[in-house]
Short mmCIF file of C-alpha atoms in Angstrom, two decimals:
data_model
loop_
_atom_site.label_atom_id
_atom_site.label_comp_id
_atom_site.label_asym_id
_atom_site.label_seq_id
_atom_site.Cartn_x
_atom_site.Cartn_y
_atom_site.Cartn_z
CA MET S 1 -23.21 4.33 5.02
CA SER S 2 -22.06 2.36 1.93
CA ALA S 3 -22.14 5.08 -0.81
CA GLU S 4 -18.70 6.67 -0.27
CA PRO S 5 -16.92 3.30 0.64
CA GLY S 6 -18.55 1.81 -2.30
CA ARG S 7 -17.42 4.74 -4.68
CA ARG S 8 -13.88 4.37 -3.46
CA ALA S 9 -13.79 0.37 -3.78
CA LEU S 10 -15.04 0.71 -7.41
CA ALA S 11 -12.71 3.57 -8.42
CA ALA S 12 -9.75 1.70 -6.81
CA ALA S 13 -10.63 -1.54 -8.59
CA LEU S 14 -10.75 0.29 -12.10
CA SER S 15 -7.59 2.19 -11.47
CA ALA S 16 -5.72 -1.09 -11.02
CA GLY S 17 -6.64 -1.82 -14.81
CA PRO S 18 -8.65 -5.10 -14.41
CA THR S 19 -7.69 -7.57 -17.21
CA GLY S 20 -9.03 -10.93 -18.46
CA LEU S 21 -12.55 -11.97 -18.92
CA ASP S 22 -14.66 -14.81 -17.52
CA ASN S 23 -18.28 -15.44 -18.58
CA PHE S 24 -21.14 -17.25 -16.85
CA VAL S 25 -24.83 -18.10 -17.43
CA VAL S 26 -27.17 -18.40 -14.40
CA ARG S 27 -29.85 -21.16 -15.24
CA GLY S 28 -32.83 -21.66 -13.30
CA GLU S 29 -36.32 -20.23 -12.61
CA ALA S 30 -34.77 -17.56 -10.30
CA LEU S 31 -31.43 -16.57 -8.65
CA ALA S 32 -32.31 -18.49 -5.61
CA ASP S 33 -32.38 -21.96 -7.13
CA ALA S 34 -30.04 -21.26 -10.09
CA ASP S 35 -26.90 -23.17 -11.22
CA LEU S 36 -24.00 -21.22 -12.43
CA ALA S 37 -21.99 -22.53 -15.64
CA ARG S 38 -19.19 -20.75 -17.54
CA PHE S 39 -18.46 -20.16 -21.16
CA ASP S 40 -15.87 -18.80 -23.34
CA LEU S 41 -15.89 -16.40 -26.21
CA VAL S 42 -13.74 -16.07 -29.36
CA ASP S 43 -10.73 -13.72 -28.78
CA GLY S 44 -12.31 -10.89 -30.65
CA MET S 45 -15.55 -10.76 -28.83
CA ALA S 46 -13.95 -11.61 -25.55
CA SER S 47 -11.93 -8.34 -25.80
CA THR S 48 -15.05 -6.27 -26.82
CA VAL S 49 -17.10 -7.66 -23.74
CA ALA S 50 -14.15 -6.95 -21.26
CA ASP S 51 -13.98 -3.32 -22.68
CA ASP S 52 -17.79 -3.02 -22.37
CA VAL S 53 -17.52 -4.21 -18.75
CA ARG S 54 -14.77 -1.70 -17.84
CA ARG S 55 -16.45 1.14 -19.71
CA ALA S 56 -19.86 0.52 -18.00
CA ALA S 57 -18.23 0.45 -14.56
CA ASP S 58 -16.13 3.44 -15.27
CA ALA S 59 -19.27 5.37 -16.32
CA LEU S 60 -20.82 4.72 -12.82
CA THR S 61 -17.88 6.43 -11.19
CA SER S 62 -18.88 9.81 -12.81
CA LYS S 63 -22.18 9.63 -11.39
CA GLN S 64 -23.36 10.81 -7.85
CA PHE S 65 -23.20 7.73 -5.45
CA LEU S 66 -26.32 7.21 -3.05
CA GLU S 67 -26.97 4.64 -0.47
CA TYR S 68 -29.90 2.58 -1.73
CA ASP S 69 -33.08 3.79 -0.29
CA PRO S 70 -36.50 2.46 -1.81
CA SER S 71 -38.01 5.92 -1.53
CA TYR S 72 -35.54 7.43 -4.10
CA GLN S 73 -36.29 8.22 -7.65
CA THR S 74 -32.95 8.35 -9.18
CA SER S 75 -31.78 10.48 -12.13
CA SER S 76 -29.43 9.50 -14.89
CA SER S 77 -26.72 11.19 -12.95
CA GLN S 78 -27.12 9.08 -9.77
CA VAL S 79 -26.11 5.39 -9.06
CA LEU S 80 -27.26 3.48 -6.02
CA VAL S 81 -25.09 1.36 -3.74
CA GLU S 82 -26.04 -1.48 -1.53
CA LYS S 83 -23.90 -4.08 0.50
CA LEU S 84 -23.98 -7.31 -1.39
CA SER S 85 -24.63 -9.06 2.06
CA ASP S 86 -28.18 -7.37 1.99
CA ILE S 87 -29.15 -8.85 -1.36
CA PRO S 88 -28.67 -12.52 -0.35
CA GLU S 89 -29.56 -14.19 -3.75
CA LEU S 90 -27.21 -12.03 -5.60
CA ASP S 91 -24.58 -12.54 -3.04
CA ALA S 92 -24.66 -16.24 -3.30
CA VAL S 93 -24.17 -16.15 -6.98
CA ASP S 94 -21.65 -13.50 -6.98
CA ALA S 95 -19.62 -15.63 -4.46
CA ALA S 96 -19.68 -18.56 -6.90
CA VAL S 97 -18.58 -16.31 -9.87
CA ARG S 98 -15.68 -15.05 -7.85
CA ARG S 99 -14.60 -18.59 -6.94
CA GLY S 100 -14.70 -19.32 -10.72
CA ASP S 101 -14.96 -23.13 -10.37
CA ALA S 102 -18.26 -23.42 -12.21
CA PRO S 103 -18.58 -26.21 -14.95
CA TYR S 104 -18.80 -25.28 -18.63
CA ASP S 105 -22.40 -24.54 -19.80
CA SER S 106 -24.14 -27.48 -21.51
CA GLY S 107 -27.61 -25.98 -21.74
CA GLY S 108 -30.62 -26.86 -19.61
CA ARG S 109 -32.52 -24.75 -17.55
CA PRO S 110 -33.99 -21.27 -18.74
CA VAL S 111 -31.18 -18.54 -18.44
CA VAL S 112 -31.90 -16.09 -15.56
CA ALA S 113 -28.79 -13.87 -16.16
CA MET S 114 -25.54 -13.43 -18.11
CA VAL S 115 -22.59 -12.62 -16.06
CA HIS S 116 -19.21 -11.02 -17.32
CA ALA S 117 -16.21 -10.44 -14.83
CA VAL S 118 -12.85 -8.68 -15.49
CA GLY S 119 -9.96 -8.50 -12.98
CA SER S 120 -9.20 -10.92 -10.05
CA GLY S 121 -9.67 -11.23 -6.38
CA LYS S 122 -12.22 -9.24 -4.18
CA ALA S 123 -11.68 -6.23 -6.37
CA ARG S 124 -12.92 -8.24 -9.53
CA VAL S 125 -15.71 -6.29 -11.36
CA VAL S 126 -18.63 -8.36 -12.15
CA ALA S 127 -21.27 -7.15 -14.58
CA TYR S 128 -24.88 -8.71 -14.59
CA ARG S 129 -27.44 -8.48 -17.19
CA LEU S 130 -30.67 -9.98 -15.84
CA LYS S 131 -33.16 -11.92 -18.11
CA GLY S 132 -36.05 -9.97 -19.63
CA PRO S 133 -37.70 -9.17 -22.88
CA GLY S 134 -34.86 -8.99 -25.47
CA ILE S 135 -31.92 -9.42 -22.99
CA ALA S 136 -30.43 -12.70 -22.38
CA THR S 137 -32.77 -15.11 -24.27
CA ARG S 138 -35.35 -14.74 -27.08
CA ARG S 139 -37.91 -17.06 -28.26
CA SER S 140 -39.77 -15.67 -31.37
CA ARG S 141 -42.68 -16.93 -33.10
CA GLY S 142 -40.49 -17.64 -36.07
CA ILE S 143 -37.98 -20.21 -36.64
CA THR S 144 -34.28 -19.22 -36.19
CA LEU S 145 -32.13 -20.91 -38.90
CA ILE S 146 -28.39 -21.20 -39.36
CA PRO S 147 -26.61 -22.07 -42.49
CA ARG S 148 -24.37 -25.39 -42.43
CA ASP S 149 -22.91 -26.26 -45.88
CA GLY S 150 -25.62 -24.59 -47.84
CA VAL S 151 -28.40 -26.10 -45.65
CA TYR S 152 -30.31 -23.96 -43.13
CA ARG S 153 -30.93 -25.91 -40.00
CA PRO S 154 -33.40 -24.67 -37.27
CA ILE S 155 -32.04 -23.98 -33.93
CA GLU S 156 -34.46 -25.38 -31.31
CA ALA S 157 -32.51 -24.39 -27.97
CA ASP S 158 -32.55 -20.89 -26.71
CA VAL S 159 -30.21 -18.54 -28.38
CA LEU S 160 -28.37 -16.06 -26.13
CA PHE S 161 -28.03 -12.41 -26.99
CA TYR S 162 -25.35 -10.34 -25.71
CA GLU S 163 -25.82 -6.50 -25.31
CA PRO S 164 -23.39 -4.21 -23.64
CA ARG S 165 -25.98 -2.97 -21.00
CA PHE S 166 -25.88 -4.18 -17.61
CA ASP S 167 -28.39 -4.05 -14.66
CA VAL S 168 -26.00 -4.59 -11.71
CA VAL S 169 -22.15 -4.08 -11.27
CA THR S 170 -20.46 -5.75 -8.26
CA CYS S 171 -17.21 -5.07 -6.58
CA SER S 172 -15.53 -5.56 -3.26
CA GLY S 173 -18.63 -6.52 -1.54
CA TYR S 174 -20.92 -3.77 -3.08
CA ALA S 175 -23.56 -3.87 -5.67
CA TYR S 176 -24.07 -0.87 -7.87
CA PHE S 177 -27.32 -0.15 -9.88
CA THR S 178 -29.49 2.63 -11.23
CA THR S 179 -33.00 1.35 -10.94
CA VAL S 180 -34.68 1.60 -7.62
CA THR S 181 -37.00 -1.23 -8.14
CA LEU S 182 -34.26 -3.70 -9.42
CA ILE S 183 -33.66 -5.03 -5.82
CA GLN S 184 -37.41 -5.84 -5.24
CA THR S 185 -38.48 -7.09 -8.69
CA LYS S 186 -35.48 -9.06 -10.04
CA LEU S 187 -33.21 -9.56 -7.01
CA HIS S 188 -35.86 -10.33 -4.52
CA ALA S 189 -34.50 -8.31 -1.53
CA ALA S 190 -37.32 -6.22 -0.33
CA ASP S 191 -36.41 -6.05 3.45
CA LYS S 192 -35.69 -2.29 3.07
CA ALA S 193 -38.77 -1.50 1.05
CA ARG S 194 -40.94 -3.46 3.58
CA ASP S 195 -39.35 -1.65 6.52
CA LEU S 196 -40.01 1.73 4.67
CA ALA S 197 -43.53 0.88 3.67
CA ARG S 198 -44.36 -0.50 7.28
CA GLY S 199 -42.96 2.75 8.89
CA THR S 200 -44.56 5.05 6.41
CA LEU S 201 -48.06 3.38 6.69
CA LYS S 202 -47.82 3.71 10.52
CA GLU S 203 -46.85 7.22 10.26
CA VAL S 204 -49.53 8.43 7.73
CA THR S 205 -52.32 6.45 9.31
CA ALA S 206 -51.74 7.45 12.93
CA LYS S 207 -54.69 9.83 12.76
CA ILE S 208 -56.85 7.62 10.55
CA ARG S 209 -59.47 4.95 11.55
CA ILE S 210 -59.14 2.02 9.33
CA ASP S 211 -61.26 -1.07 9.55
CA GLY S 212 -59.09 -3.77 8.66
CA PHE S 213 -55.74 -2.11 9.23
CA THR S 214 -53.96 -5.39 10.03
CA ASP S 215 -54.90 -6.93 6.80
CA LEU S 216 -54.02 -3.54 5.03
CA GLU S 217 -50.47 -3.77 6.58
CA GLN S 218 -49.85 -7.30 5.45
CA ALA S 219 -51.06 -6.47 1.90
CA VAL S 220 -48.65 -3.48 1.75
CA MET S 221 -45.83 -5.90 2.94
CA ASP S 222 -46.60 -8.60 0.39
CA ASP S 223 -47.47 -6.44 -2.68
CA PRO S 224 -44.47 -4.66 -4.49
CA SER S 225 -46.83 -1.99 -6.01
CA MET S 226 -48.39 -1.20 -2.78
CA ARG S 227 -44.73 -0.98 -1.32
CA ALA S 228 -43.93 1.44 -4.21
CA LYS S 229 -46.92 3.71 -3.30
CA MET S 230 -45.86 3.71 0.24
CA ALA S 231 -42.23 4.81 -0.96
CA TYR S 232 -44.01 7.57 -3.05
CA VAL S 233 -45.99 8.72 0.15
CA ALA S 234 -42.77 8.67 1.96
CA ARG S 235 -41.18 11.25 -0.65
CA LEU S 236 -44.26 13.33 -0.49
CA LEU S 237 -43.86 13.67 3.31
CA GLN S 238 -40.15 14.48 2.84
CA SER S 239 -40.62 17.13 0.16
CA ASP S 240 -44.03 18.71 1.61
CA PRO S 241 -44.01 18.17 5.55
CA ASP S 242 -47.48 19.85 5.55
CA TYR S 243 -48.88 17.02 3.33
CA ALA S 244 -49.52 14.97 6.58
CA LYS S 245 -52.12 17.53 7.82
CA ASN S 246 -54.55 16.25 5.14
CA LEU S 247 -54.24 12.65 6.40
CA THR S 248 -57.16 12.65 9.02
CA THR S 249 -60.04 10.44 9.29
CA LYS S 250 -62.35 13.58 9.19
CA LYS S 251 -60.85 15.03 5.94
CA LEU S 252 -60.42 11.51 4.27
CA ILE S 253 -64.10 10.48 4.99
CA ALA S 254 -65.37 13.80 3.68
CA PHE S 255 -63.49 13.27 0.59
CA VAL S 256 -64.77 9.76 -0.07
CA GLU S 257 -68.31 10.84 0.67
CA THR S 258 -68.00 13.78 -1.54
CA TYR S 259 -66.74 11.82 -4.37
CA PRO S 260 -68.48 8.43 -4.26
CA ASP S 261 -67.43 7.40 -7.76
CA TYR S 262 -63.87 6.53 -6.41
CA ASP S 263 -65.81 3.62 -4.70
CA ILE S 264 -63.79 3.61 -1.45
CA PRO S 265 -65.83 1.88 1.27
CA ILE S 266 -66.71 3.31 4.55
CA SER S 267 -67.57 1.34 7.80
CA THR S 268 -67.78 2.09 11.53
CA VAL S 269 -65.36 1.32 14.24
CA ASP S 270 -66.42 1.82 17.90
CA GLY S 271 -69.48 3.65 16.58
CA LYS S 272 -67.44 6.00 14.54
CA LYS S 273 -66.79 6.33 10.74
CA ALA S 274 -63.81 4.55 9.28
CA LEU S 275 -62.33 3.71 6.08
CA ARG S 276 -62.63 0.10 5.25
CA PHE S 277 -59.92 -1.95 3.58
CA ASP S 278 -61.16 -4.36 1.03
CA PRO S 279 -58.51 -6.92 0.40
CA SER S 280 -59.95 -8.12 -3.08
CA PRO S 281 -57.61 -7.68 -5.98
CA GLN S 282 -59.70 -5.05 -7.67
CA HIS S 283 -59.91 -2.82 -4.57
CA ARG S 284 -56.94 -3.50 -2.29
CA HIS S 285 -55.12 -0.62 -3.57
CA GLN S 286 -57.77 2.17 -2.89
CA ILE S 287 -56.50 3.11 0.44
CA PRO S 288 -52.80 3.38 -0.56
CA ARG S 289 -54.06 5.60 -3.54
CA LEU S 290 -56.06 7.51 -1.19
CA LEU S 291 -53.12 8.12 0.97
CA ALA S 292 -50.93 9.27 -2.07
CA ASP S 293 -53.69 11.51 -3.26
CA ASP S 294 -53.89 9.75 -6.55
CA TYR S 295 -56.75 11.96 -7.87
CA LEU S 296 -56.97 14.78 -10.42
CA HIS S 297 -59.71 17.17 -11.33
CA SER S 298 -59.56 18.61 -14.93
CA TYR S 299 -60.60 22.36 -15.17
CA LEU S 300 -60.82 21.90 -18.73
CA THR S 301 -63.39 19.15 -18.94
CA ASP S 302 -64.69 19.25 -15.38
CA ARG S 303 -63.77 15.50 -14.96
CA ASN S 304 -62.28 13.55 -12.10
CA TYR S 305 -59.59 11.14 -12.57
CA GLU S 306 -57.48 8.60 -10.91
CA ALA S 307 -53.86 9.22 -11.58
CA GLY S 308 -50.87 7.35 -10.42
CA SER S 309 -48.22 9.94 -11.60
CA LYS S 310 -48.60 13.59 -11.57
CA GLN S 311 -46.47 16.76 -10.99
CA ARG S 312 -47.73 19.55 -8.65
CA VAL S 313 -48.14 22.79 -10.27
CA ARG S 314 -47.22 25.62 -7.87
CA ASN S 315 -48.74 29.19 -8.22
#
């Protein structure tokens, strides 16, 4: 379990009053092939950024710490903790940041992340802001101008934008974050999500005949949105164990035949009806959606809908 040790490590680092500030940019197409370069800030801004990092890390300590699980849907009062060693790409960058021997930035490849570190040693607190719309760099359709002796000159290179919001904080071998999908989408460490998706798919299809199951399983392993759907199914099973009773070949085939507009194909396996997995991009999500019951009927308009998000109304 990493939640409680992670909480203690972060709290101890902050109680030591981390000082100083080191700043870095990570340049490349992704963290895996990125280069680390350092940069300095003028004194006034350096003090502001150091305060921002300490404040952001301190805010995390007031939340409930949970060990990362891809099936969670966190609230604003919770923070997820994962060992850095389980996030290899971030771990490699973080190790380089802590060594601190990076050259000064001279531009070059696109910026993947901005990094700010306070303190020293293993207990150093490091905050990462990962690239995204309006985060590290911005390219507008207009031309950015800067005045020089009364003449406005265009800036043709990327302009870095600092914001006091961070996606990940690291300390003492742990990573702290509040967005469940961050590890898969931006940090490319999807092993836990794949394990959960594989286990959930195996569990929920135990009583379902599926033509093309091997291809379905591989698609779920490869597609982040399908893994997320399996994480949703896992939450359904945890919150409502009786839900599994609905996941049988007989019941699902009856649903598909009753509502043909959902266009879920049926075939036969060993002479018996089975759901058929269609791997085409337009239809590959059909069976995961069926397993997640992504359908609604409106009593108001008497219409049927596909719905990826809904809340059950209990009588």
